[in-house]
Structure formats: C-alpha cells, structure tokens
Tab-separated table of N, CA and C in Angstrom:
chain	number	residue	atom	x	y	z
A	254	MET	N	169.989	106.360	182.373
A	254	MET	CA	168.714	106.899	182.781
A	254	MET	C	167.938	105.885	183.619
A	255	ASP	N	168.083	104.588	183.276
A	255	ASP	CA	167.408	103.559	184.063
A	255	ASP	C	167.855	103.606	185.516
A	256	PHE	N	169.161	103.861	185.717
A	256	PHE	CA	169.679	103.946	187.082
A	256	PHE	C	168.976	105.054	187.847
A	257	CYS	N	168.789	106.204	187.215
A	257	CYS	CA	168.138	107.336	187.886
A	257	CYS	C	166.720	106.974	188.307
A	258	HIS	N	165.976	106.338	187.416
A	258	HIS	CA	164.606	105.950	187.751
A	258	HIS	C	164.600	104.900	188.854
A	259	SER	N	165.546	103.963	188.781
A	259	SER	CA	165.655	102.938	189.810
A	259	SER	C	166.010	103.554	191.151
A	260	ALA	N	166.919	104.513	191.139
A	260	ALA	CA	167.338	105.168	192.381
A	260	ALA	C	166.170	105.910	193.014
A	261	VAL	N	165.385	106.592	192.206
A	261	VAL	CA	164.230	107.326	192.736
A	261	VAL	C	163.234	106.349	193.348
A	262	ALA	N	163.077	105.190	192.725
A	262	ALA	CA	162.124	104.207	193.225
A	262	ALA	C	162.590	103.559	194.527
A	263	HIS	N	163.902	103.449	194.732
A	263	HIS	CA	164.424	102.731	195.887
A	263	HIS	C	164.856	103.617	197.048
A	264	VAL	N	165.083	104.878	196.807
A	264	VAL	CA	165.447	105.812	197.879
A	264	VAL	C	164.260	106.757	198.041
A	265	SER	N	163.731	106.834	199.246
A	265	SER	CA	162.489	107.581	199.447
A	265	SER	C	162.626	109.044	199.035
A	266	ARG	N	161.530	109.567	198.554
A	266	ARG	CA	161.517	110.983	198.161
A	266	ARG	C	161.833	111.867	199.357
A	267	ARG	N	161.336	111.487	200.496
A	267	ARG	CA	161.628	112.292	201.685
A	267	ARG	C	163.135	112.381	201.904
A	268	ARG	N	163.829	111.269	201.736
A	268	ARG	CA	165.282	111.286	201.940
A	268	ARG	C	165.955	112.185	200.906
A	269	TRP	N	165.515	112.128	199.644
A	269	TRP	CA	166.081	113.001	198.602
A	269	TRP	C	165.906	114.470	198.990
A	270	PHE	N	164.675	114.839	199.335
A	270	PHE	CA	164.389	116.245	199.605
A	270	PHE	C	164.956	116.708	200.944
A	271	ASP	N	164.966	115.833	201.944
A	271	ASP	CA	165.585	116.214	203.219
A	271	ASP	C	167.076	116.468	203.048
A	272	LEU	N	167.723	115.667	202.223
A	272	LEU	CA	169.146	115.903	201.972
A	272	LEU	C	169.342	117.262	201.301
A	273	GLY	N	168.517	117.573	200.314
A	273	GLY	CA	168.605	118.876	199.651
A	273	GLY	C	168.342	120.028	200.609
A	274	ALA	N	167.349	119.865	201.475
A	274	ALA	CA	167.033	120.924	202.443
A	274	ALA	C	168.149	121.084	203.467
A	275	HIS	N	168.757	119.978	203.842
A	275	HIS	CA	169.867	120.057	204.798
A	275	HIS	C	171.057	120.774	204.157
A	276	PHE	N	171.340	120.472	202.891
A	276	PHE	CA	172.385	121.211	202.172
A	276	PHE	C	172.033	122.697	202.098
A	277	MET	N	170.754	122.992	201.882
A	277	MET	CA	170.308	124.379	201.809
A	277	MET	C	170.627	125.112	203.110
A	278	VAL	N	170.325	124.482	204.241
A	278	VAL	CA	170.583	125.105	205.543
A	278	VAL	C	172.069	125.389	205.720
A	279	HIS	N	172.915	124.428	205.366
A	279	HIS	CA	174.354	124.648	205.533
A	279	HIS	C	174.879	125.679	204.537
A	280	ALA	N	174.276	125.757	203.366
A	280	ALA	CA	174.659	126.819	202.426
A	280	ALA	C	174.314	128.180	203.020
A	281	ILE	N	173.157	128.269	203.652
A	281	ILE	CA	172.771	129.526	204.305
A	281	ILE	C	173.763	129.867	205.414
A	282	LEU	N	174.099	128.880	206.235
A	282	LEU	CA	175.038	129.121	207.337
A	282	LEU	C	176.390	129.613	206.833
A	283	GLU	N	176.846	129.034	205.740
A	283	GLU	CA	178.187	129.354	205.248
A	283	GLU	C	178.237	130.608	204.383
A	284	GLU	N	177.174	130.883	203.641
A	284	GLU	CA	177.270	131.909	202.595
A	284	GLU	C	176.233	133.026	202.674
A	285	GLN	N	175.502	133.146	203.769
A	285	GLN	CA	174.420	134.139	203.804
A	285	GLN	C	174.910	135.572	203.677
A	286	VAL	N	176.117	135.843	204.095
A	286	VAL	CA	176.642	137.209	203.992
A	286	VAL	C	177.079	137.506	202.564
A	287	ARG	N	177.709	136.533	201.912
A	287	ARG	CA	178.259	136.758	200.568
A	287	ARG	C	177.237	136.631	199.455
A	288	PHE	N	176.274	135.707	199.593
A	288	PHE	CA	175.362	135.416	198.484
A	288	PHE	C	173.895	135.404	198.921
A	289	PRO	N	173.388	136.463	199.535
A	289	PRO	CA	172.002	136.421	200.032
A	289	PRO	C	170.961	136.267	198.921
A	290	ASP	N	171.167	136.919	197.778
A	290	ASP	CA	170.170	136.825	196.699
A	290	ASP	C	170.088	135.413	196.144
A	291	GLN	N	171.240	134.787	195.931
A	291	GLN	CA	171.258	133.424	195.414
A	291	GLN	C	170.621	132.456	196.413
A	292	LEU	N	170.871	132.680	197.696
A	292	LEU	CA	170.285	131.804	198.707
A	292	LEU	C	168.772	131.973	198.788
A	293	HIS	N	168.270	133.182	198.610
A	293	HIS	CA	166.814	133.372	198.576
A	293	HIS	C	166.214	132.625	197.382
A	294	ARG	N	166.890	132.673	196.244
A	294	ARG	CA	166.400	131.913	195.075
A	294	ARG	C	166.426	130.422	195.375
A	295	PHE	N	167.497	129.966	196.022
A	295	PHE	CA	167.625	128.560	196.377
A	295	PHE	C	166.492	128.147	197.321
A	296	CYS	N	166.213	128.954	198.313
A	296	CYS	CA	165.146	128.640	199.273
A	296	CYS	C	163.771	128.610	198.607
A	297	ASN	N	163.596	129.365	197.549
A	297	ASN	CA	162.305	129.436	196.861
A	297	ASN	C	162.247	128.584	195.597
A	298	TRP	N	163.236	127.727	195.397
A	298	TRP	CA	163.313	126.860	194.226
A	298	TRP	C	162.096	125.944	194.149
A	299	ARG	N	161.679	125.638	192.938
A	299	ARG	CA	160.584	124.704	192.690
A	299	ARG	C	160.977	123.784	191.543
A	300	THR	N	160.337	122.607	191.508
A	300	THR	CA	160.554	121.673	190.410
A	300	THR	C	159.556	121.997	189.300
A	301	ASN	N	159.539	121.156	188.274
A	301	ASN	CA	158.540	121.283	187.209
A	301	ASN	C	157.352	120.353	187.454
A	302	ASP	N	157.286	119.792	188.653
A	302	ASP	CA	156.273	118.797	188.980
A	302	ASP	C	155.601	119.205	190.292
A	303	SER	N	154.309	119.445	190.251
A	303	SER	CA	153.614	119.940	191.454
A	303	SER	C	153.649	118.924	192.595
A	304	GLU	N	153.654	117.630	192.279
A	304	GLU	CA	153.743	116.615	193.340
A	304	GLU	C	155.101	116.687	194.041
A	305	LEU	N	156.163	116.840	193.259
A	305	LEU	CA	157.496	116.960	193.851
A	305	LEU	C	157.637	118.266	194.617
A	306	ASP	N	156.971	119.314	194.141
A	306	ASP	CA	156.999	120.590	194.866
A	306	ASP	C	156.451	120.436	196.278
A	307	ILE	N	155.454	119.593	196.449
A	307	ILE	CA	154.896	119.360	197.784
A	307	ILE	C	155.952	118.729	198.688
A	308	TRP	N	156.673	117.733	198.169
A	308	TRP	CA	157.741	117.090	198.949
A	308	TRP	C	158.809	118.111	199.335
A	309	TRP	N	159.202	118.938	198.364
A	309	TRP	CA	160.229	119.943	198.646
A	309	TRP	C	159.729	120.943	199.682
A	310	GLU	N	158.485	121.368	199.550
A	310	GLU	CA	157.937	122.353	200.487
A	310	GLU	C	157.930	121.809	201.913
A	311	VAL	N	157.576	120.554	202.078
A	311	VAL	CA	157.567	119.944	203.415
A	311	VAL	C	158.980	119.928	203.996
A	312	SER	N	159.946	119.448	203.227
A	312	SER	CA	161.329	119.385	203.719
A	312	SER	C	161.885	120.779	203.965
A	313	ARG	N	161.688	121.660	203.018
A	313	ARG	CA	162.207	123.031	203.118
A	313	ARG	C	161.653	123.717	204.364
A	314	THR	N	160.352	123.634	204.554
A	314	THR	CA	159.708	124.275	205.696
A	314	THR	C	160.201	123.684	207.009
A	315	MET	N	160.317	122.365	207.045
A	315	MET	CA	160.769	121.701	208.262
A	315	MET	C	162.161	122.199	208.670
A	316	PHE	N	163.052	122.343	207.706
A	316	PHE	CA	164.408	122.778	208.020
A	316	PHE	C	164.472	124.274	208.318
A	317	LEU	N	163.718	125.069	207.578
A	317	LEU	CA	163.778	126.521	207.784
A	317	LEU	C	163.109	126.972	209.083
A	318	GLU	N	162.289	126.115	209.687
A	318	GLU	CA	161.692	126.451	210.981
A	318	GLU	C	162.759	126.705	212.039
A	319	TYR	N	163.926	126.126	211.848
A	319	TYR	CA	165.005	126.239	212.835
A	319	TYR	C	166.050	127.276	212.448
A	320	MET	N	165.793	128.014	211.377
A	320	MET	CA	166.717	129.059	210.931
A	320	MET	C	166.111	130.425	211.239
A	321	PRO	N	166.935	131.367	211.666
A	321	PRO	CA	166.418	132.713	211.939
A	321	PRO	C	166.154	133.478	210.643
A	322	PRO	N	165.418	134.589	210.730
A	322	PRO	CA	165.205	135.442	209.557
A	322	PRO	C	166.543	135.929	209.003
A	323	PRO	N	166.624	136.227	207.754
A	323	PRO	CA	165.548	136.403	206.784
A	323	PRO	C	165.147	135.119	206.066
A	324	PHE	N	165.792	133.990	206.370
A	324	PHE	CA	165.492	132.758	205.639
A	324	PHE	C	164.450	131.901	206.339
A	325	GLY	N	164.490	131.872	207.661
A	325	GLY	CA	163.596	131.008	208.410
A	325	GLY	C	162.717	131.775	209.369
A	326	THR	N	162.100	131.018	210.283
A	326	THR	CA	161.133	131.616	211.199
A	326	THR	C	161.543	131.512	212.662
A	327	ALA	N	162.713	130.968	212.961
A	327	ALA	CA	163.162	130.831	214.354
A	327	ALA	C	163.613	132.182	214.900
A	328	ALA	N	163.750	132.241	216.205
A	328	ALA	CA	164.249	133.465	216.842
A	328	ALA	C	165.700	133.697	216.422
A	329	PRO	N	166.129	134.946	216.386
A	329	PRO	CA	167.521	135.228	216.024
A	329	PRO	C	168.499	134.482	216.937
A	330	MET	N	169.578	133.984	216.336
A	330	MET	CA	170.594	133.224	217.069
A	330	MET	C	171.976	133.650	216.616
A	331	SER	N	172.939	133.415	217.482
A	331	SER	CA	174.335	133.658	217.109
A	331	SER	C	174.824	132.511	216.232
A	332	ARG	N	175.939	132.717	215.591
A	332	ARG	CA	176.520	131.664	214.748
A	332	ARG	C	176.838	130.424	215.592
A	333	GLU	N	177.306	130.622	216.809
A	333	GLU	CA	177.621	129.497	217.689
A	333	GLU	C	176.359	128.694	218.018
A	334	GLU	N	175.262	129.407	218.271
A	334	GLU	CA	173.998	128.723	218.556
A	334	GLU	C	173.511	127.956	217.330
A	335	LEU	N	173.659	128.557	216.159
A	335	LEU	CA	173.258	127.872	214.923
A	335	LEU	C	174.107	126.631	214.684
A	336	ASP	N	175.393	126.714	214.989
A	336	ASP	CA	176.262	125.544	214.835
A	336	ASP	C	175.849	124.418	215.774
A	337	GLU	N	175.282	124.772	216.932
A	337	GLU	CA	174.779	123.745	217.849
A	337	GLU	C	173.483	123.134	217.328
A	338	VAL	N	172.644	123.962	216.705
A	338	VAL	CA	171.384	123.466	216.132
A	338	VAL	C	171.662	122.603	214.905
A	339	TRP	N	172.641	123.013	214.098
A	339	TRP	CA	172.954	122.341	212.834
A	339	TRP	C	174.415	121.888	212.795
A	340	PRO	N	174.802	120.920	213.633
A	340	PRO	CA	176.196	120.474	213.573
A	340	PRO	C	176.487	119.823	212.219
A	341	LEU	N	177.672	120.065	211.723
A	341	LEU	CA	178.070	119.524	210.425
A	341	LEU	C	178.006	117.997	210.415
A	342	GLN	N	178.199	117.371	211.554
A	342	GLN	CA	178.149	115.908	211.634
A	342	GLN	C	176.780	115.367	211.232
A	343	TRP	N	175.710	116.119	211.519
A	343	TRP	CA	174.376	115.677	211.108
A	343	TRP	C	174.268	115.612	209.593
A	344	LEU	N	174.799	116.616	208.921
A	344	LEU	CA	174.779	116.616	207.458
A	344	LEU	C	175.620	115.461	206.933
A	345	GLN	N	176.781	115.258	207.510
A	345	GLN	CA	177.641	114.158	207.076
A	345	GLN	C	176.936	112.820	207.269
A	346	HIS	N	176.266	112.651	208.404
A	346	HIS	CA	175.547	111.409	208.690
A	346	HIS	C	174.406	111.208	207.686
A	347	ARG	N	173.657	112.260	207.417
A	347	ARG	CA	172.549	112.178	206.460
A	347	ARG	C	173.068	111.822	205.064
A	348	TYR	N	174.181	112.434	204.690
A	348	TYR	CA	174.808	112.200	203.389
A	348	TYR	C	175.236	110.736	203.261
A	349	VAL	N	175.884	110.201	204.283
A	349	VAL	CA	176.335	108.805	204.258
A	349	VAL	C	175.138	107.863	204.185
A	350	GLU	N	174.109	108.101	204.988
A	350	GLU	CA	172.913	107.257	204.946
A	350	GLU	C	172.255	107.286	203.574
A	351	PHE	N	172.203	108.466	202.974
A	351	PHE	CA	171.618	108.604	201.645
A	351	PHE	C	172.376	107.733	200.647
A	352	PHE	N	173.694	107.802	200.666
A	352	PHE	CA	174.470	107.021	199.707
A	352	PHE	C	174.487	105.537	200.039
A	353	GLU	N	174.319	105.177	201.294
A	353	GLU	CA	174.149	103.760	201.621
A	353	GLU	C	172.864	103.239	200.991
A	354	ASP	N	171.781	104.009	201.095
A	354	ASP	CA	170.527	103.623	200.448
A	354	ASP	C	170.702	103.539	198.935
A	355	LEU	N	171.418	104.494	198.378
A	355	LEU	CA	171.638	104.519	196.936
A	355	LEU	C	172.460	103.314	196.485
A	356	MET	N	173.425	102.906	197.296
A	356	MET	CA	174.262	101.758	196.941
A	356	MET	C	173.447	100.469	196.867
A	357	GLU	N	172.339	100.412	197.599
A	357	GLU	CA	171.471	99.237	197.544
A	357	GLU	C	170.873	99.055	196.148
A	358	VAL	N	170.798	100.129	195.392
A	358	VAL	CA	170.185	100.112	194.067
A	358	VAL	C	171.171	99.635	193.005
A	359	LEU	N	172.448	99.867	193.239
A	359	LEU	CA	173.466	99.579	192.231
A	359	LEU	C	173.712	98.089	192.071
A	360	ASP	N	174.086	97.693	190.859
A	360	ASP	CA	174.532	96.328	190.631
A	360	ASP	C	175.874	96.132	191.315
A	361	ALA	N	176.189	94.883	191.613
A	361	ALA	CA	177.505	94.573	192.177
A	361	ALA	C	178.582	94.965	191.162
A	362	PRO	N	179.778	95.342	191.620
A	362	PRO	CA	180.860	95.681	190.687
A	362	PRO	C	181.139	94.517	189.732
A	363	LEU	N	181.582	94.842	188.522
A	363	LEU	CA	181.790	93.819	187.490
A	363	LEU	C	182.740	92.717	187.934
A	364	LEU	N	183.845	93.070	188.578
A	364	LEU	CA	184.799	92.051	189.008
A	364	LEU	C	184.146	91.085	189.992
A	365	LEU	N	183.340	91.596	190.895
A	365	LEU	CA	182.635	90.741	191.845
A	365	LEU	C	181.645	89.842	191.115
A	366	GLN	N	180.955	90.379	190.111
A	366	GLN	CA	180.033	89.566	189.322
A	366	GLN	C	180.789	88.456	188.601
A	367	LEU	N	181.957	88.792	188.053
A	367	LEU	CA	182.774	87.774	187.381
A	367	LEU	C	183.221	86.697	188.357
A	368	GLU	N	183.657	87.106	189.537
A	368	GLU	CA	184.104	86.137	190.540
A	368	GLU	C	182.968	85.225	190.977
A	369	ARG	N	181.768	85.757	191.035
A	369	ARG	CA	180.603	84.954	191.415
A	369	ARG	C	180.146	84.039	190.286
A	370	GLY	N	180.595	84.320	189.065
A	370	GLY	CA	180.241	83.481	187.936
A	370	GLY	C	178.952	83.858	187.245
A	371	GLN	N	178.412	85.006	187.544
A	371	GLN	CA	177.186	85.447	186.877
A	371	GLN	C	177.190	86.962	186.768
A	372	MET	N	177.239	87.451	185.508
A	372	MET	CA	177.188	88.892	185.272
A	372	MET	C	175.763	89.297	184.943
A	373	GLU	N	175.373	90.423	185.478
A	373	GLU	CA	174.028	90.960	185.266
A	373	GLU	C	173.743	91.080	183.774
A	374	GLY	N	172.645	90.459	183.319
A	374	GLY	CA	172.236	90.581	181.925
A	374	GLY	C	172.874	89.568	180.984
A	375	LEU	N	173.770	88.719	181.498
A	375	LEU	CA	174.419	87.703	180.665
A	375	LEU	C	174.065	86.317	181.179
A	376	THR	N	174.113	85.343	180.273
A	376	THR	CA	173.909	83.963	180.698
A	376	THR	C	175.168	83.473	181.401
A	377	GLU	N	175.057	82.325	182.068
A	377	GLU	CA	176.237	81.755	182.726
A	377	GLU	C	177.306	81.406	181.700
A	378	GLU	N	176.882	80.949	180.520
A	378	GLU	CA	177.843	80.612	179.468
A	378	GLU	C	178.589	81.854	178.984
A	379	GLU	N	177.860	82.943	178.779
A	379	GLU	CA	178.501	84.193	178.352
A	379	GLU	C	179.463	84.706	179.427
A	380	THR	N	179.041	84.587	180.671
A	380	THR	CA	179.913	85.004	181.772
A	380	THR	C	181.166	84.139	181.806
A	381	GLN	N	181.000	82.833	181.623
A	381	GLN	CA	182.158	81.929	181.632
A	381	GLN	C	183.096	82.253	180.481
A	382	TRP	N	182.566	82.603	179.320
A	382	TRP	CA	183.414	82.967	178.184
A	382	TRP	C	184.260	84.194	178.540
A	383	ILE	N	183.633	85.191	179.163
A	383	ILE	CA	184.365	86.396	179.561
A	383	ILE	C	185.417	86.054	180.607
A	384	ARG	N	185.074	85.184	181.553
A	384	ARG	CA	186.049	84.771	182.576
A	384	ARG	C	187.255	84.107	181.922
A	385	ASN	N	186.986	83.225	180.973
A	385	ASN	CA	188.095	82.547	180.279
A	385	ASN	C	188.918	83.544	179.478
A	386	TYR	N	188.247	84.455	178.795
A	386	TYR	CA	188.934	85.458	177.979
A	386	TYR	C	189.841	86.332	178.843
A	387	CYS	N	189.370	86.669	180.036
A	387	CYS	CA	190.146	87.523	180.950
A	387	CYS	C	191.165	86.732	181.768
A	388	GLY	N	191.094	85.415	181.682
A	388	GLY	CA	192.039	84.597	182.442
A	388	GLY	C	191.679	84.463	183.912
A	389	ILE	N	190.401	84.549	184.201
A	389	ILE	CA	189.961	84.424	185.604
A	389	ILE	C	189.569	82.991	185.875
C-alpha cells in the first residue's frame, strides 16, 4: 500500500487520468459497435472523491472533444480519420512515459542493492551478512 501512495505522490494526477482517458478513447475506437452501453458507463465513470472527479472530468473532456458522437463532441469522422487523430503509437508513447515515471518511484532491484552493498531498510552490517550468506 505504501508503494501505491508513493506512486500517486510521484506521478502527477494529470498523467494518471490522461492515461485512463487515452485508454478510454481507444476502447471506444475498438469496441463501440460491440459494447456501447459499457462504454457509456466507462465515459461517465466517477471516483469516490470529488477532487479526483475534477481531474477525471478535465482529462475525459479533453479527450472526448476529439471523438464524434455519441461519445464526444467532434464532427462525425470515418474510422480512418479517427485513426489519424488517435494513432496507436500515441497511446504506446503515453503508456511508456507513464511507466518510466512510475519506475522512478520504485526501489532498485534487490540484486542491485546487494551489489552496491546497501539494501533499503537494512544497515550496512545486515546487508554484508546477507551478501556473505548468499556468497556474493
């Protein structure tokens, strides 16, 4: 749970919600014919926190401005035009950037900590004992 709180503190809320809104747009592009009711629920989703709802509303609205009805407010477009507006590479890029930010929050891998001679939360002596025990 500490990791989750740390991640929220280190990765901007805008990035969290923009990633969710971008996924929402691609879900609409891929599944609007098969699952329109579920997508309408997804587009109208809210959190249990009014402050977070504001963040979601900003991201959701920003992304839906470029989608045609019934989900967004843009002029009707063909699937080819929508693919030009929302290339999959943009989502992939956003996803990678999000996880790069998230990786900044994580502790170094245990083996790397052992090699450096200092494990998170342990003294140097405790780390050295583990290194000796493991034969490092």
